[in-house]
PDB file of C-alpha atoms in Angstrom:
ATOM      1  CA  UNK C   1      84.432  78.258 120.225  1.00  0.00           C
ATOM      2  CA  UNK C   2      88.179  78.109 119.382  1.00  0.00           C
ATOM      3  CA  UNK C   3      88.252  74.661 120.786  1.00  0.00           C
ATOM      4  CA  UNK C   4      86.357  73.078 117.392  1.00  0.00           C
ATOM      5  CA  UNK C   5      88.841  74.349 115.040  1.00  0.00           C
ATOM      6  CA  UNK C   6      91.879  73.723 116.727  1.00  0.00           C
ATOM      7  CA  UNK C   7      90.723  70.082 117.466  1.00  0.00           C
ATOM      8  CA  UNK C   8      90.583  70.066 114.025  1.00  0.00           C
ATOM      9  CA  UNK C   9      94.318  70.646 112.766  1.00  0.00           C
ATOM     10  CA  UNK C  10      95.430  68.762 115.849  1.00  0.00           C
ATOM     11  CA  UNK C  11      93.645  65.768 113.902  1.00  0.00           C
ATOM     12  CA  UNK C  12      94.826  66.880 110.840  1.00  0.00           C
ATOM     13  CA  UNK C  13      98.578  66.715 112.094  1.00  0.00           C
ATOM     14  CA  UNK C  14      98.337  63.472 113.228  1.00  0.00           C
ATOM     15  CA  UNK C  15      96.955  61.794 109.798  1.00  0.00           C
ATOM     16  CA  UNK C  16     100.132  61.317 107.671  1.00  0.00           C
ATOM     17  CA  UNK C  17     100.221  62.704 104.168  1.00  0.00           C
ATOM     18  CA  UNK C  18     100.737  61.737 101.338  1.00  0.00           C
ATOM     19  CA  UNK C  19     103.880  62.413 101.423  1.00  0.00           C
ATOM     20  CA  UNK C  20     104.774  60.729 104.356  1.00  0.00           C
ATOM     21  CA  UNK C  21     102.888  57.554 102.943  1.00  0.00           C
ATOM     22  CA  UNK C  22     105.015  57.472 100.203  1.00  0.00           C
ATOM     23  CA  UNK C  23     108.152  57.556 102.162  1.00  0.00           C
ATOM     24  CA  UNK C  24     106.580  54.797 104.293  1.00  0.00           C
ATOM     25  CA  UNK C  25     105.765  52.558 101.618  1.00  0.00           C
ATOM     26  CA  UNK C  26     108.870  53.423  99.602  1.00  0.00           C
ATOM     27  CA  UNK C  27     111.130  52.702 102.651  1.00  0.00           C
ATOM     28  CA  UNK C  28     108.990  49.483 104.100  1.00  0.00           C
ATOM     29  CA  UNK C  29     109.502  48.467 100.027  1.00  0.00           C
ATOM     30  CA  UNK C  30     113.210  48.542 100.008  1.00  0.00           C
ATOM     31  CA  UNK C  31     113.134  46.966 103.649  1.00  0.00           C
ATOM     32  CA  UNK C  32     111.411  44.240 102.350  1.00  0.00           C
ATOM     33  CA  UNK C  33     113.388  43.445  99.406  1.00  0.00           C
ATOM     34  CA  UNK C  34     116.527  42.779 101.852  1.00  0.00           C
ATOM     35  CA  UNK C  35     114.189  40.626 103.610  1.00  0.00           C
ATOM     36  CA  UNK C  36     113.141  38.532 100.713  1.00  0.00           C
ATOM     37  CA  UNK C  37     116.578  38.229  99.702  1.00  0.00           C
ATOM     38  CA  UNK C  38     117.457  36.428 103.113  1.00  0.00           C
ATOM     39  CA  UNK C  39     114.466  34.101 102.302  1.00  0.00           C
ATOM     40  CA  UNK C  40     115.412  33.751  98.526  1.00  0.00           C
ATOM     41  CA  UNK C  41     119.267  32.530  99.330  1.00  0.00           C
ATOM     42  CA  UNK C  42     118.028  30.021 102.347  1.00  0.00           C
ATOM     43  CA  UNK C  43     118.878  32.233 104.938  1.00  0.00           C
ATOM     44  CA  UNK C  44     115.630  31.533 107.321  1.00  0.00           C
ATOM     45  CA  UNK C  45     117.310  32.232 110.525  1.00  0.00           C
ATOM     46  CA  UNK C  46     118.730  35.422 109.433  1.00  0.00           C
ATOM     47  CA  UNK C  47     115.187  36.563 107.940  1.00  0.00           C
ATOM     48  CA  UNK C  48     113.850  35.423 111.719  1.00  0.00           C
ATOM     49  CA  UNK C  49     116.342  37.964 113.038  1.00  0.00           C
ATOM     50  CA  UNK C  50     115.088  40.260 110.714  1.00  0.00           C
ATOM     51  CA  UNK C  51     111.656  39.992 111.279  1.00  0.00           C
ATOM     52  CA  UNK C  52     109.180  42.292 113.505  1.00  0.00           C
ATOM     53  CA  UNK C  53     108.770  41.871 116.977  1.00  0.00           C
ATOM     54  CA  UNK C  54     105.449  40.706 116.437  1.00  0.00           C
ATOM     55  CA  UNK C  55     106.691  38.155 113.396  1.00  0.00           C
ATOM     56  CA  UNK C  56     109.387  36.604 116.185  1.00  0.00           C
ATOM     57  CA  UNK C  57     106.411  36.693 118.963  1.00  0.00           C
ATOM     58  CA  UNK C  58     104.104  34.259 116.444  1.00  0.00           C
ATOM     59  CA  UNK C  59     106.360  31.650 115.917  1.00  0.00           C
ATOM     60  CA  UNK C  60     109.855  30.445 116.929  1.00  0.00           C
ATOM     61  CA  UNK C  61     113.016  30.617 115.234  1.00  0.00           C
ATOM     62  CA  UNK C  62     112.736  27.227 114.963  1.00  0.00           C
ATOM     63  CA  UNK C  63     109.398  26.555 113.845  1.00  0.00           C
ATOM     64  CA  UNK C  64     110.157  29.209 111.374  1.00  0.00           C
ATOM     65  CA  UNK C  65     113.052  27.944 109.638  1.00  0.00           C
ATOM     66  CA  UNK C  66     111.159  24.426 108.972  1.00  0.00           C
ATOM     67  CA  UNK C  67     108.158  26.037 108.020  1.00  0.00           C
ATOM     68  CA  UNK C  68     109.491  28.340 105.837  1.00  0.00           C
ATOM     69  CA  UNK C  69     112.024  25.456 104.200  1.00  0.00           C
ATOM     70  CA  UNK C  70     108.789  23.363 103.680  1.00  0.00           C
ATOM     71  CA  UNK C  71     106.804  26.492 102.163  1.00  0.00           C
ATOM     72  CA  UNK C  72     109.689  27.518  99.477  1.00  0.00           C
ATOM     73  CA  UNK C  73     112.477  24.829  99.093  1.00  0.00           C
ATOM     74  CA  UNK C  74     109.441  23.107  96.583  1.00  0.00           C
ATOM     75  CA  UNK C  75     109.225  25.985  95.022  1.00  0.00           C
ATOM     76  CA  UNK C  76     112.690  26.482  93.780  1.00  0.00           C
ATOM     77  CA  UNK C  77     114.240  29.842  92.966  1.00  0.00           C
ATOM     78  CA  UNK C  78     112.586  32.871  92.137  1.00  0.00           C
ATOM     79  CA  UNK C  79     114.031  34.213  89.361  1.00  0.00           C
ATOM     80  CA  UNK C  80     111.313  37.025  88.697  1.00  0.00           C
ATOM     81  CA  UNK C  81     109.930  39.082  91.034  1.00  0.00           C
ATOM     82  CA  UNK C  82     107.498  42.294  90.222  1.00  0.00           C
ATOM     83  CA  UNK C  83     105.992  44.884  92.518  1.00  0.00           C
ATOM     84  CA  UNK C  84     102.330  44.334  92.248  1.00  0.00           C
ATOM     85  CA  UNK C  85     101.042  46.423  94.771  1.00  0.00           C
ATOM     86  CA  UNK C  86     101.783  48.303  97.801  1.00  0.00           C
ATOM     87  CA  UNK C  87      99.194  50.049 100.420  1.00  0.00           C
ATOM     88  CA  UNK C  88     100.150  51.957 103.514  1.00  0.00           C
ATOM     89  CA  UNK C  89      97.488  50.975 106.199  1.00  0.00           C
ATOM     90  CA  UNK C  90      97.302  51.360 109.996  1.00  0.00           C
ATOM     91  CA  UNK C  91      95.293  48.644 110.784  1.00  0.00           C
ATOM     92  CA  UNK C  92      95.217  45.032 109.579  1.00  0.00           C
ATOM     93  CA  UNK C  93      93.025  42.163 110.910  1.00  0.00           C
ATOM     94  CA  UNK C  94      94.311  40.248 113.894  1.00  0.00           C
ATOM     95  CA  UNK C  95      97.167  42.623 114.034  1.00  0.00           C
ATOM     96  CA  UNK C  96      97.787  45.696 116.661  1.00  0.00           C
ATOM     97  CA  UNK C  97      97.177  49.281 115.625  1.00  0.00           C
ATOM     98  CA  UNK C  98     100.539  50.566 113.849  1.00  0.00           C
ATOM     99  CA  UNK C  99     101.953  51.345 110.728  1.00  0.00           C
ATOM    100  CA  UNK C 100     102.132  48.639 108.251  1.00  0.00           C
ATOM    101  CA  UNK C 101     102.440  48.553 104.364  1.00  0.00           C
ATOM    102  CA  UNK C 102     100.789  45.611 102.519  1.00  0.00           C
ATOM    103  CA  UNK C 103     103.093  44.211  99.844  1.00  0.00           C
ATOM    104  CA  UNK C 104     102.133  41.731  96.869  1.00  0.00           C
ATOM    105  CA  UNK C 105     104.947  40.743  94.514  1.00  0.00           C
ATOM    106  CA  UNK C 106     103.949  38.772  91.371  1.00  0.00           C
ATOM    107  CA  UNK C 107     106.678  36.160  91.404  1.00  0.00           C
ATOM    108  CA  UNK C 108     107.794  33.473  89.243  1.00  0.00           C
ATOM    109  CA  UNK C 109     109.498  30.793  91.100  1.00  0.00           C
ATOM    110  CA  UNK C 110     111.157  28.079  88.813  1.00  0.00           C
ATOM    111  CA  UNK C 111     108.475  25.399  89.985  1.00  0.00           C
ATOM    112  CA  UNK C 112     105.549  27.239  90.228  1.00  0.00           C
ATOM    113  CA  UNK C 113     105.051  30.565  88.313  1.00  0.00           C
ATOM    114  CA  UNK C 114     102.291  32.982  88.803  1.00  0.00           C
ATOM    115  CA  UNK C 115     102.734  33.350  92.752  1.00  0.00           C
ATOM    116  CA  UNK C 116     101.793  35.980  94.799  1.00  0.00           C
ATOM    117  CA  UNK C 117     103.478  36.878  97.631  1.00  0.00           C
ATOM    118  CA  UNK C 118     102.318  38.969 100.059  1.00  0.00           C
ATOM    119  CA  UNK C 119     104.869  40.193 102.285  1.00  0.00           C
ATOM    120  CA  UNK C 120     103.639  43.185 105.463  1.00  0.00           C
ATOM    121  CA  UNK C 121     106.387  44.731 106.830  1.00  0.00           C
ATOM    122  CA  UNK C 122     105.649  47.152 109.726  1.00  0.00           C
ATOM    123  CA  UNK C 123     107.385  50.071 111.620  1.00  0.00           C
ATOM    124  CA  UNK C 124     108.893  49.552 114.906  1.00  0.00           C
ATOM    125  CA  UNK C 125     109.293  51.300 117.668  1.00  0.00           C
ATOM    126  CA  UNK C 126     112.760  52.390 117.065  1.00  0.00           C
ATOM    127  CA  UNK C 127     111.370  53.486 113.258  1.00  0.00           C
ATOM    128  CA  UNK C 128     113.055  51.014 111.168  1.00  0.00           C
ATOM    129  CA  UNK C 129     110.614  49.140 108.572  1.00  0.00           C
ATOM    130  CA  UNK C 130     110.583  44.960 109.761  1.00  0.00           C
ATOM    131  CA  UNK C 131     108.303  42.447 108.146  1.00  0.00           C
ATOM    132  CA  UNK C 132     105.450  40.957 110.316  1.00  0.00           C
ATOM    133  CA  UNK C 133     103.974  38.130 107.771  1.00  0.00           C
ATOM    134  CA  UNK C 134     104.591  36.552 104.580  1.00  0.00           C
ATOM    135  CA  UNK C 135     102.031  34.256 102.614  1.00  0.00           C
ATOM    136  CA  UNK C 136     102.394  32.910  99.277  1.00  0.00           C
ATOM    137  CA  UNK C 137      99.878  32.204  97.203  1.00  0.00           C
TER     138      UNK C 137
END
């Protein structure tokens, strides 16, 4: 009869609190400011390096820098960027169980204004916050 009850915290102790969210989402935000700024000065490579291990298992270095210079050279600068939202999550779609938080940034780049980017960092194994995707829209 123990059994029920104890299963019960053990569950409990796993689930993170809010606490913890917040210092996940708080750290996975400031993680993925220093990515966008990699992005934001042309630095594509470096922001490849940068990435996730499941970012740099989707697509090439390569493949990334040219898709990436097609997606935002267009687009010019962003001069404004604001924090529209950020959710800490374990699951996404498509994506392996783990701990991600989903970023949007209202953003105002000099040739299109009103974006939204949406930018997913995620923790790794050796717990440092990496981005795993990035979509403008």
């Amino acid at each position: 009869m123990a059994a029920a009850p104890l299963a019960g915290l053990l569950l409990l102790a796993t689930l993170p609190s809010r606490a913890d969210s917040a210092d996940a989402v708080a750290k996975a935000t400031s993680a993925t400011k220093a990515w966008l700024a990699l992005v934001d000065g042309g630095r594509y490579g470096a922001s490849w390096d940068a990435a996730a291990a499941l970012f740099q298992a989707a697509i090439t270095k390569a493949n990334w820098e040219k898709t990436i210079g097609n997606a935002r050279s267009p687009l010019g600068a962003a001069p404004s960027r604001t924090l529209k939202s950020a959710t800490f999550t374990h699951e996404l779609p498509g994506a392996p169980k783990g701990d991600y938080v989903v970023i949007q940034f209202n953003t105002d780049f000099e040739k299109k204004p009103g974006s939204v980017e949406t930018v997913t960092p995620m923790l790794e194994e050796d717990g440092t916050w990496k981005v795993s995707g990035y979509f403008i829209k």
